[in-house]
Short mmCIF file of C-alpha atoms in Angstrom, two decimals:
data_model
loop_
_atom_site.label_atom_id
_atom_site.label_comp_id
_atom_site.label_asym_id
_atom_site.label_seq_id
_atom_site.Cartn_x
_atom_site.Cartn_y
_atom_site.Cartn_z
CA MET A 57 -201.04 100.04 -237.38
CA LEU A 58 -197.69 101.50 -238.52
CA PRO A 59 -197.27 105.23 -236.58
CA GLY A 60 -194.51 105.72 -239.53
CA LYS A 61 -192.06 104.57 -241.94
CA ARG A 62 -188.94 105.63 -241.65
CA ILE A 63 -188.88 105.20 -237.74
CA LEU A 64 -185.68 106.24 -234.82
CA MET A 65 -185.76 104.48 -231.54
CA ILE A 66 -184.34 106.16 -228.70
CA GLY A 67 -182.58 103.28 -226.06
CA SER A 68 -180.70 100.09 -226.45
CA GLY A 69 -182.73 98.88 -223.36
CA ASN A 70 -185.09 95.10 -224.28
CA VAL A 71 -188.26 97.57 -224.47
CA GLY A 72 -186.86 99.31 -227.62
CA VAL A 73 -185.11 96.39 -229.08
CA ILE A 74 -187.76 93.85 -229.20
CA VAL A 75 -190.32 97.41 -230.50
CA ALA A 76 -188.24 97.53 -232.98
CA TYR A 77 -187.59 94.83 -234.34
CA GLN A 78 -191.52 94.17 -234.61
CA LEU A 79 -191.62 97.39 -236.21
CA LEU A 80 -189.66 95.77 -239.04
CA GLN A 81 -191.17 92.79 -239.41
CA ALA A 82 -194.63 94.85 -239.56
CA GLY A 83 -192.87 96.67 -242.59
CA ALA A 84 -191.57 100.22 -241.19
CA ASP A 85 -188.03 101.68 -242.34
CA VAL A 86 -186.12 100.90 -238.93
CA VAL A 87 -182.82 103.27 -239.15
CA GLY A 88 -181.79 102.83 -236.49
CA ILE A 89 -180.89 103.01 -232.21
CA VAL A 90 -179.36 106.22 -230.48
CA GLU A 91 -178.04 104.96 -227.29
CA GLY A 92 -176.67 107.11 -224.48
CA MET A 93 -174.33 104.49 -223.68
CA PRO A 94 -170.97 103.23 -224.52
CA LYS A 95 -172.95 99.55 -224.21
CA ILE A 96 -176.06 98.45 -225.51
CA GLY A 97 -178.66 97.51 -222.99
CA ALA A 98 -180.82 94.48 -224.24
CA TYR A 99 -179.88 91.01 -224.23
CA GLY A 100 -178.25 89.31 -226.58
CA VAL A 101 -181.26 87.10 -227.99
CA HIS A 102 -183.15 90.06 -228.73
CA ALA A 103 -179.53 92.46 -229.82
CA ALA A 104 -178.42 90.11 -232.18
CA LYS A 105 -181.96 90.03 -234.34
CA ILE A 106 -181.40 93.42 -234.90
CA ARG A 107 -177.66 93.20 -235.85
CA ARG A 108 -178.26 90.84 -238.48
CA ALA A 109 -181.10 92.99 -239.66
CA GLY A 110 -178.54 95.52 -240.42
CA ILE A 111 -180.13 98.24 -237.89
CA PRO A 112 -177.26 100.07 -237.28
CA PHE A 113 -176.91 101.25 -233.71
CA TYR A 114 -175.74 104.66 -232.34
CA LEU A 115 -173.85 103.99 -229.09
CA GLY A 116 -172.50 106.47 -227.00
CA SER A 117 -174.92 109.45 -229.12
CA THR A 118 -178.00 111.44 -228.39
CA ILE A 119 -181.08 112.99 -230.78
CA ALA A 120 -179.36 116.72 -230.66
CA GLU A 121 -182.32 118.37 -233.27
CA ALA A 122 -185.93 117.58 -234.13
CA LYS A 123 -186.98 118.84 -237.35
CA GLY A 124 -190.71 119.14 -238.63
CA THR A 125 -193.53 121.07 -239.28
CA ASP A 126 -196.87 119.43 -238.94
CA HIS A 127 -195.03 116.08 -237.92
CA VAL A 128 -191.34 115.21 -237.30
CA GLU A 129 -189.27 115.00 -241.01
CA LYS A 130 -185.40 114.77 -239.87
CA ALA A 131 -183.98 114.07 -236.40
CA VAL A 132 -180.15 115.17 -235.62
CA ILE A 133 -177.69 112.35 -234.03
CA ALA A 134 -174.73 113.48 -232.20
CA LYS A 135 -172.46 111.86 -229.92
CA PHE A 136 -172.67 112.92 -226.00
CA GLU A 137 -170.25 112.57 -223.82
CA ASN A 138 -170.36 114.10 -219.79
CA GLY A 139 -173.76 115.00 -220.88
CA GLN A 140 -172.62 117.57 -223.75
CA ILE A 141 -173.25 117.00 -227.13
CA VAL A 142 -170.06 116.94 -228.77
CA LYS A 143 -170.25 119.43 -231.56
CA GLY A 144 -169.01 118.40 -235.25
CA THR A 145 -170.23 114.80 -234.66
CA GLU A 146 -174.23 115.89 -235.85
CA MET A 147 -175.82 113.54 -238.54
CA GLU A 148 -179.06 113.96 -240.22
CA THR A 149 -181.25 111.44 -241.24
CA ASP A 150 -184.96 111.43 -242.43
CA VAL A 151 -188.03 109.89 -239.95
CA ASP A 152 -191.21 110.48 -239.36
CA VAL A 153 -191.18 108.67 -235.84
CA ILE A 154 -189.08 109.50 -233.03
CA CYS A 155 -189.71 106.47 -230.63
CA VAL A 156 -188.70 106.76 -226.81
CA ALA A 157 -187.38 103.82 -225.11
CA VAL A 158 -186.45 105.02 -221.85
CA GLY A 159 -186.74 105.65 -218.56
CA LEU A 160 -188.47 102.20 -217.23
CA ARG A 161 -188.72 101.41 -213.91
CA PRO A 162 -190.15 98.69 -211.43
CA LEU A 163 -193.56 98.53 -210.67
CA SER A 164 -193.25 98.43 -206.39
CA GLU A 165 -195.79 100.40 -205.65
CA LEU A 166 -198.17 97.31 -204.19
CA ALA A 167 -194.99 95.32 -202.60
CA GLN A 168 -194.04 98.77 -200.54
CA MET A 169 -197.44 98.55 -199.18
CA ALA A 170 -197.51 95.32 -198.26
CA GLY A 171 -193.85 96.09 -196.02
CA VAL A 172 -191.51 94.01 -198.55
CA GLN A 173 -188.20 94.53 -198.60
CA HIS A 174 -186.37 96.99 -201.52
CA ASP A 175 -183.33 97.96 -202.30
CA PHE A 176 -181.60 100.08 -204.98
CA ILE A 177 -180.59 97.71 -207.98
CA PRO A 178 -179.98 100.57 -210.97
CA GLU A 179 -179.49 97.68 -213.19
CA MET A 180 -182.60 96.32 -212.83
CA GLY A 181 -184.66 100.70 -213.34
CA GLY A 182 -183.99 101.61 -209.37
CA TRP A 183 -185.65 100.80 -206.36
CA MET A 184 -187.26 97.56 -206.40
CA PRO A 185 -188.74 94.67 -204.61
CA LEU A 186 -185.84 91.32 -202.85
CA HIS A 187 -186.78 88.12 -203.51
CA ASN A 188 -185.84 84.65 -202.97
CA MET A 189 -184.77 82.25 -205.96
CA ASP A 190 -188.42 81.24 -205.98
CA MET A 191 -189.18 84.83 -206.45
CA GLU A 192 -190.98 85.12 -202.59
CA THR A 193 -190.13 88.30 -201.31
CA SER A 194 -189.46 89.49 -197.36
CA VAL A 195 -193.26 88.62 -196.73
CA PRO A 196 -193.86 85.18 -197.05
CA GLY A 197 -196.42 84.40 -199.38
CA ILE A 198 -195.39 87.34 -201.39
CA TYR A 199 -193.89 87.16 -204.43
CA VAL A 200 -193.37 89.09 -207.67
CA ALA A 201 -192.89 88.72 -210.81
CA GLY A 202 -192.44 90.82 -214.52
CA ASP A 203 -191.52 94.74 -213.97
CA THR A 204 -192.44 93.87 -210.31
CA ALA A 205 -189.28 92.11 -210.33
CA GLY A 206 -187.25 94.35 -211.70
CA VAL A 207 -187.52 95.61 -215.61
CA GLU A 208 -186.78 93.18 -218.05
CA GLU A 209 -188.60 92.40 -221.00
CA ALA A 210 -191.95 90.13 -221.64
CA SER A 211 -190.60 86.33 -222.16
CA THR A 212 -188.50 87.45 -219.17
CA ALA A 213 -191.75 88.18 -217.13
CA MET A 214 -193.81 85.18 -218.17
CA ASP A 215 -191.48 83.13 -217.09
CA GLU A 216 -190.88 84.63 -213.63
CA GLY A 217 -195.25 84.49 -213.45
CA ARG A 218 -194.29 80.90 -213.25
CA LEU A 219 -192.00 80.25 -211.28
CA ALA A 220 -193.86 81.85 -208.84
CA ALA A 221 -196.86 79.97 -209.61
CA ALA A 222 -194.33 76.41 -209.48
CA ALA A 223 -193.67 77.72 -206.11
CA ALA A 224 -196.94 79.11 -204.77
CA ALA A 225 -198.37 75.80 -205.92
CA GLU A 226 -195.99 74.34 -204.07
CA ALA A 227 -196.47 76.43 -200.78
CA LEU A 228 -200.03 75.83 -200.58
CA GLY A 229 -199.33 71.51 -200.99
CA TYR A 230 -200.73 71.34 -204.73
CA LEU A 231 -197.77 70.12 -205.99
CA SER A 232 -194.79 68.01 -204.14
CA LYS A 233 -191.21 69.41 -203.88
CA GLU A 234 -190.45 67.02 -206.48
CA GLU A 235 -192.57 67.64 -208.74
CA ALA A 236 -192.24 71.46 -208.27
CA GLU A 237 -188.18 71.91 -208.61
CA LYS A 238 -188.50 69.72 -212.08
CA ILE A 239 -190.70 72.61 -213.05
CA LYS A 240 -188.75 75.51 -211.30
CA THR A 241 -185.44 73.92 -212.59
CA GLY A 242 -186.46 74.07 -216.12
CA ILE A 243 -187.74 77.93 -215.66
CA ARG A 244 -184.67 78.91 -214.19
CA GLU A 245 -182.27 77.53 -217.01
CA ARG A 246 -184.92 79.23 -219.62
CA LEU A 247 -184.36 82.50 -217.85
CA ASP A 248 -180.58 81.82 -217.40
CA SER A 249 -180.77 81.74 -221.36
CA LEU A 250 -182.58 84.79 -221.55
CA ARG A 251 -179.60 86.82 -219.60
CA GLN A 252 -176.91 85.42 -220.76
CA GLY A 253 -174.05 87.10 -223.55
CA PRO A 254 -172.49 90.47 -223.64
CA PHE A 255 -175.62 92.25 -223.45
CA GLY A 256 -176.75 90.49 -220.38
CA ASP A 257 -174.54 90.31 -218.19
CA ARG A 258 -175.04 93.06 -216.01
CA ARG A 259 -179.06 91.77 -215.83
CA MET A 260 -177.36 88.12 -214.72
CA ALA A 261 -174.99 89.82 -212.30
CA ALA A 262 -177.79 92.30 -211.04
CA LYS A 263 -180.28 89.32 -210.08
CA GLU A 264 -178.20 87.42 -208.50
CA ARG A 265 -177.41 90.68 -206.35
CA ILE A 266 -181.20 90.32 -205.65
CA ILE A 267 -181.74 86.61 -204.17
CA GLU A 268 -178.23 86.77 -202.09
CA LYS A 269 -180.03 89.80 -200.36
CA GLY A 270 -183.73 88.80 -200.32
CA VAL A 271 -183.08 84.77 -199.12
#
């Protein structure tokens, strides 16, 4: 079910951008994506779809005001610098939904309980478990994937799960080293492809740091 007809998205990370595109596919009019940072946070493969669809990104901006009585009727977008709204930059637009996609963090509670080594990686959402190239943590036999391994997006989460599963199957003797390496190489190539481009470079570099520290 569509939550409304004219939707404004706050947050240009993968979740915000993907949901905005899905809303567009479902028939909604997505009037824009507002991002407080000066750069788009999503991977290029997702952000490019939004740009091709003609949906504007309002970078370095925030919502100054939401107007309405029984429901949202208008939103005021304004430039945002040093924690302050820049006066004179306000722009009003008609909307009936403001969707908020910000503040995500890794789900690392179970890994913490298991004694897995963590580090603070801001590009991936904060404190998170360190892991090696096979998604195995500092505790042998414990693997992480998806939002536990850092906030990214659904396609990445699924492939990280496949990578962890292949590594676990190899460790348990269900796959030979050659079979496992062939499977893992294909998955890593897909993950690298998802993280490529001007919008994914920061997360690619962050993942490399996580693996270096987790080895």
